[in-house]
Coordinates of C-alpha atoms and ligand atoms in Angstrom, one line a residue:
M110 CA -43.2 9.0 -26.6
N111 CA -42.7 9.4 -22.9
N112 CA -39.7 11.1 -21.1
E113 CA -38.8 8.1 -19.0
T114 CA -35.0 8.0 -18.4
I115 CA -33.6 4.6 -19.0
V116 CA -30.8 4.0 -16.4
T117 CA -28.3 1.4 -17.4
E118 CA -27.0 -0.3 -14.3
F119 CA -23.2 -0.3 -14.2
M120 CA -22.1 -3.9 -13.5
R121 CA -19.2 -3.7 -11.2
P122 CA -16.8 -6.6 -11.9
T123 CA -15.7 -8.4 -8.8
G124 CA -13.0 -10.9 -8.0
I125 CA -9.3 -11.2 -7.4
N126 CA -8.1 -11.2 -11.0
L127 CA -9.3 -8.0 -12.6
Q128 CA -7.8 -5.5 -15.0
L129 CA -8.8 -2.1 -16.1
T130 CA -7.2 0.6 -18.3
V131 CA -6.2 3.8 -16.6
N132 CA -4.4 6.4 -18.7
N133 CA -3.8 3.8 -21.4
L134 CA -2.1 1.5 -18.9
T135 CA -3.4 -1.8 -17.7
V136 CA -3.9 -2.0 -13.9
G137 CA -4.2 -5.4 -12.1
Y138 CA -6.6 -5.3 -9.2
T139 CA -8.8 -7.1 -6.8
D140 CA -12.3 -5.8 -6.0
E141 CA -14.4 -7.8 -3.5
G142 CA -17.3 -7.2 -1.1
P143 CA -20.8 -5.7 -1.3
D144 CA -21.6 -2.8 -3.7
N145 CA -23.0 -0.5 -1.0
A146 CA -20.4 -1.1 1.7
P147 CA -17.7 1.5 2.7
T148 CA -14.6 1.1 0.5
I149 CA -11.1 0.4 1.6
I150 CA -8.2 0.5 -0.9
F151 CA -4.9 -1.3 0.0
I152 CA -1.6 -0.2 -1.5
H153 CA 1.4 -2.5 -1.3
G154 CA 5.0 -1.8 -0.4
F155 CA 8.2 -2.0 -2.6
P156 CA 8.9 -4.2 -4.4
F157 CA 5.8 -6.3 -3.8
N158 CA 2.3 -6.5 -5.3
R159 CA -1.3 -6.8 -4.2
A160 CA -1.0 -10.5 -3.3
M161 CA 0.5 -9.3 0.0
W162 CA -3.0 -8.2 1.1
T163 CA -4.8 -11.6 0.6
A164 CA -5.5 -12.2 4.3
Q165 CA -6.9 -8.7 4.8
V166 CA -9.1 -8.9 1.7
E167 CA -10.5 -12.2 3.0
M168 CA -11.2 -10.9 6.5
L169 CA -12.9 -7.7 5.3
K170 CA -14.8 -8.7 2.2
D171 CA -18.1 -9.6 3.9
S172 CA -18.4 -6.2 5.4
F173 CA -16.5 -3.8 3.2
R174 CA -15.8 -3.2 -0.5
V175 CA -12.1 -4.2 -0.4
I176 CA -9.8 -3.2 -3.3
S177 CA -6.1 -3.9 -3.7
Y178 CA -4.2 -2.9 -6.8
D179 CA -0.7 -3.3 -8.3
V180 CA 1.2 0.0 -8.3
R181 CA 2.6 0.9 -11.8
G182 CA 5.2 -1.6 -13.0
H183 CA 4.5 -4.1 -10.1
G184 CA 2.5 -7.3 -10.3
E185 CA 0.1 -7.2 -13.3
S186 CA 0.2 -3.4 -13.9
D187 CA 1.9 -1.9 -16.9
I188 CA 5.1 0.1 -16.4
G189 CA 4.5 2.9 -18.9
S190 CA 7.3 5.0 -20.3
T191 CA 7.7 7.9 -17.9
Q192 CA 10.1 8.2 -14.9
F193 CA 8.4 7.1 -11.6
S194 CA 7.7 9.4 -8.7
I195 CA 5.4 9.2 -5.6
N196 CA 3.3 12.0 -7.2
L197 CA 2.9 9.9 -10.4
F198 CA 1.7 7.0 -8.2
V199 CA -0.8 9.3 -6.5
G200 CA -2.1 10.5 -9.9
D201 CA -2.5 6.8 -10.8
L202 CA -4.5 6.1 -7.6
I203 CA -6.8 9.1 -8.2
H204 CA -7.4 8.1 -11.9
F205 CA -8.0 4.5 -10.7
M206 CA -10.6 5.7 -8.2
D207 CA -12.2 7.9 -10.8
T208 CA -12.5 5.0 -13.3
L209 CA -14.1 2.9 -10.6
N210 CA -16.4 5.8 -9.7
I211 CA -15.1 6.0 -6.1
K212 CA -15.5 9.5 -4.7
A213 CA -14.0 8.9 -1.3
T214 CA -12.4 5.9 0.4
V215 CA -10.4 4.7 3.4
V216 CA -6.9 3.8 2.3
C217 CA -4.3 1.5 3.8
G218 CA -0.7 1.6 2.7
L219 CA 2.3 -0.3 3.8
S220 CA 5.7 1.4 3.6
M221 CA 5.8 2.7 0.0
G222 CA 2.0 2.3 0.0
G223 CA 2.0 4.6 3.1
Y224 CA 4.2 7.2 1.2
I225 CA 1.6 7.2 -1.6
A226 CA -1.3 7.4 0.9
L227 CA 0.3 10.3 2.8
R228 CA 1.0 12.3 -0.3
A229 CA -2.4 11.5 -1.7
M230 CA -4.0 12.8 1.5
E231 CA -2.0 16.0 1.2
L232 CA -2.9 16.6 -2.5
H233 CA -6.5 15.3 -2.5
P234 CA -7.8 15.5 1.1
T235 CA -11.5 15.3 0.1
R236 CA -11.0 11.9 -1.5
F237 CA -10.0 10.1 1.7
L238 CA -12.2 9.2 4.7
G239 CA -9.5 7.5 6.8
L240 CA -5.9 6.3 6.7
V241 CA -4.2 3.2 7.8
L242 CA -0.4 3.6 7.8
S243 CA 1.6 0.4 8.3
D244 CA 5.3 0.2 8.6
T245 CA 5.9 3.6 7.0
Q246 CA 7.3 7.0 7.6
C247 CA 6.8 10.7 6.7
T248 CA 10.4 11.6 6.3
A249 CA 12.4 11.9 3.0
D250 CA 15.5 9.8 2.4
T251 CA 18.7 11.0 4.1
P252 CA 21.8 11.5 1.9
E253 CA 23.0 8.1 3.2
G254 CA 19.6 6.6 2.3
K255 CA 19.8 8.0 -1.3
E256 CA 23.4 6.7 -1.6
K257 CA 22.2 3.2 -0.6
R258 CA 19.4 3.4 -3.3
S259 CA 22.0 4.4 -5.9
K260 CA 24.2 1.5 -4.9
A261 CA 21.2 -0.9 -5.1
I262 CA 20.5 0.3 -8.6
D263 CA 24.1 -0.3 -9.7
S264 CA 24.0 -3.8 -8.1
I265 CA 20.7 -4.7 -9.8
N266 CA 22.2 -3.6 -13.1
Q267 CA 25.4 -5.6 -12.5
N268 CA 24.2 -8.6 -10.6
G269 CA 20.5 -9.0 -11.4
V270 CA 17.2 -9.2 -9.6
E271 CA 17.9 -12.4 -7.7
S272 CA 20.9 -11.0 -5.9
Y273 CA 18.8 -7.9 -5.0
A274 CA 16.2 -10.3 -3.5
D275 CA 18.9 -12.1 -1.5
A276 CA 20.2 -8.9 -0.1
S277 CA 16.9 -7.3 0.8
I278 CA 14.8 -10.2 2.1
I279 CA 16.6 -10.6 5.4
N280 CA 15.8 -7.1 6.4
L281 CA 12.1 -7.3 5.7
F282 CA 11.2 -9.9 8.3
A283 CA 11.7 -10.1 12.1
T284 CA 14.5 -12.6 12.9
E285 CA 12.0 -15.2 14.3
S286 CA 9.6 -14.9 11.4
F287 CA 12.4 -15.2 8.9
N288 CA 13.2 -18.6 10.3
S289 CA 9.6 -19.8 11.1
K290 CA 7.5 -18.3 8.3
Q291 CA 9.0 -20.1 5.4
E292 CA 5.9 -19.9 3.2
E293 CA 5.7 -16.1 3.6
V294 CA 9.5 -15.7 3.0
V295 CA 9.3 -17.9 -0.2
T296 CA 6.3 -15.9 -1.4
I297 CA 7.9 -12.5 -0.9
R298 CA 11.2 -13.7 -2.5
S299 CA 9.3 -14.9 -5.5
I300 CA 7.3 -11.6 -5.8
I301 CA 10.6 -9.6 -5.7
E302 CA 12.2 -11.9 -8.3
K303 CA 9.3 -11.5 -10.6
T304 CA 9.6 -7.7 -10.5
S305 CA 11.4 -6.3 -13.6
K306 CA 14.8 -4.7 -13.4
E307 CA 13.3 -1.6 -14.9
T308 CA 10.6 -1.3 -12.3
L309 CA 13.1 -1.9 -9.4
C310 CA 15.4 0.8 -10.7
K311 CA 12.7 3.3 -11.5
T312 CA 11.0 2.8 -8.2
L313 CA 14.3 3.1 -6.2
M314 CA 14.8 6.5 -7.9
A315 CA 11.2 7.5 -7.0
L316 CA 11.8 6.5 -3.4
A317 CA 15.1 8.4 -3.2
N318 CA 13.6 11.6 -4.7
R319 CA 10.4 11.6 -2.6
K320 CA 9.6 14.7 -0.6
E321 CA 8.7 14.6 3.1
T322 CA 5.1 14.6 4.2
C323 CA 5.7 15.3 7.9
S324 CA 4.9 19.0 7.6
G325 CA 1.4 18.2 6.5
L326 CA 0.5 15.7 9.2
G327 CA -1.1 18.4 11.4
E328 CA -3.7 19.1 8.7
I329 CA -5.0 15.5 8.6
N330 CA -8.5 15.5 10.1
V331 CA -9.7 12.0 9.3
P332 CA -9.4 8.9 11.5
V333 CA -5.9 7.4 11.3
L334 CA -4.5 4.1 12.5
I335 CA -0.7 3.6 12.6
M336 CA 0.7 0.1 12.9
V337 CA 4.3 -1.0 13.0
G338 CA 6.0 -4.4 13.5
K339 CA 7.9 -4.4 16.8
E340 CA 11.1 -5.4 15.0
D341 CA 10.7 -3.3 11.9
K342 CA 14.3 -2.5 10.8
I343 CA 13.4 -0.3 7.8
T344 CA 10.7 2.0 9.2
P345 CA 11.1 1.5 13.0
I346 CA 8.8 2.2 15.9
A347 CA 10.3 5.7 16.3
S348 CA 9.0 6.6 12.8
A349 CA 5.5 5.5 13.7
E350 CA 5.6 7.3 17.0
F351 CA 6.7 10.5 15.3
M352 CA 3.6 10.4 13.0
H353 CA 1.4 9.4 15.9
Q354 CA 2.4 12.5 17.8
K355 CA 1.8 14.8 14.8
I356 CA -1.6 13.4 13.7
K357 CA -4.4 14.5 15.9
G358 CA -6.5 11.7 17.3
S359 CA -4.4 9.0 15.6
V360 CA -4.3 5.5 17.1
M361 CA -1.1 3.5 17.2
S362 CA -0.5 -0.2 17.6
I363 CA 2.8 -2.1 17.8
I364 CA 2.5 -5.5 16.2
D365 CA 4.4 -8.3 18.1
D366 CA 6.3 -11.0 16.3
A367 CA 6.7 -8.9 13.2
G368 CA 9.2 -6.8 11.3
H369 CA 8.6 -4.6 8.2
L370 CA 5.8 -6.9 6.8
A371 CA 3.5 -6.7 9.8
N372 CA 0.3 -7.8 7.9
L373 CA 2.1 -11.0 6.6
E374 CA 4.1 -11.9 9.7
N375 CA 1.3 -11.5 12.2
P376 CA -1.9 -11.3 10.3
S377 CA -4.1 -12.1 13.3
A378 CA -2.8 -9.2 15.4
F379 CA -2.8 -6.9 12.3
N380 CA -6.3 -7.9 11.3
S381 CA -7.6 -7.5 14.8
H382 CA -6.4 -3.9 15.1
L383 CA -7.5 -3.1 11.6
S384 CA -11.0 -4.5 12.0
Q385 CA -11.4 -2.8 15.4
F386 CA -10.5 0.5 13.9
L387 CA -12.8 0.1 10.9
L388 CA -15.6 -1.1 13.1
D389 CA -15.3 1.8 15.5
R390 CA -14.9 4.5 12.9
F391 CA -16.6 3.5 9.7
S392 CA -19.0 0.7 9.9
K393 CA -20.8 0.0 13.1
T394 CA -23.6 -1.6 11.2
H395 CA -21.6 -3.6 8.7
L396 CA -19.0 -5.5 10.6
Ligands
MLT903 C1 8.9 -0.7 1.2 O1 8.6 -1.7 1.8 O2 8.0 -0.1 0.5 C2 10.2 -0.1 1.2 O3 11.0 -0.7 2.2 C3 10.2 1.4 1.3 C4 11.5 2.0 1.3 O4 12.5 1.4 0.9 O5 11.6 3.2 1.7

């Protein structure tokens, strides 16, 4: 008998409709692109799902391994039984990466996705090679912000998810794109309406209770791209500028014709800044 080791190739499933089990919970995800390319993981905002990254996955998938996943309770991911927190979402992300055998990655988060990315960078700096922060902020909620979340929870419990969708959708888009981008508005409204009451309320609590990440920004020493829609009413340009000043070497781009959902409202500008950043910093040979 010889000592030859038989290596069984791990077949990585690819596609836009994948599921895996992390901590006994099903996670819905998309995994596209070549096996040996640099990896980028996209994290959606609240209360959306990974479908919001379709244009970015399409653009990058020839050159990068591109992953997007549904945060716990959103899209096709199970909700579990514990209270939500940003730290819980970070733990989910790290377990998800471990399950897929991803040691380190670039991560791109929009709004709540950015809160998760920033906290993940603080807690697990060696797991991240670069950050893309879109329409997000490092501050915690103000007392007024917490009060608004608590009123939103009461309203969801009394009036249901549809009325929450009606109240929130107008603030997500720039005025012009709210009128002209009907397809995107309808898609986002339907994503919000499909999110369960329980997920909405648990996530609102997690957002209200989140801690700031501003004090750790000076420690970040990977390439960082910050993007913000010019008319973002939720996480405005000032929030992006603040992070840009604190993160050494960061690059910042303001996206015209966009509000809070910059990647959906102006995908060509968003994608052009994103691909330029990735090309310059991560993959001269791939893109
Ligand atoms: C989001 O888009 O994730 C939310 O607007 C974040 C928040 O409400 O703080």
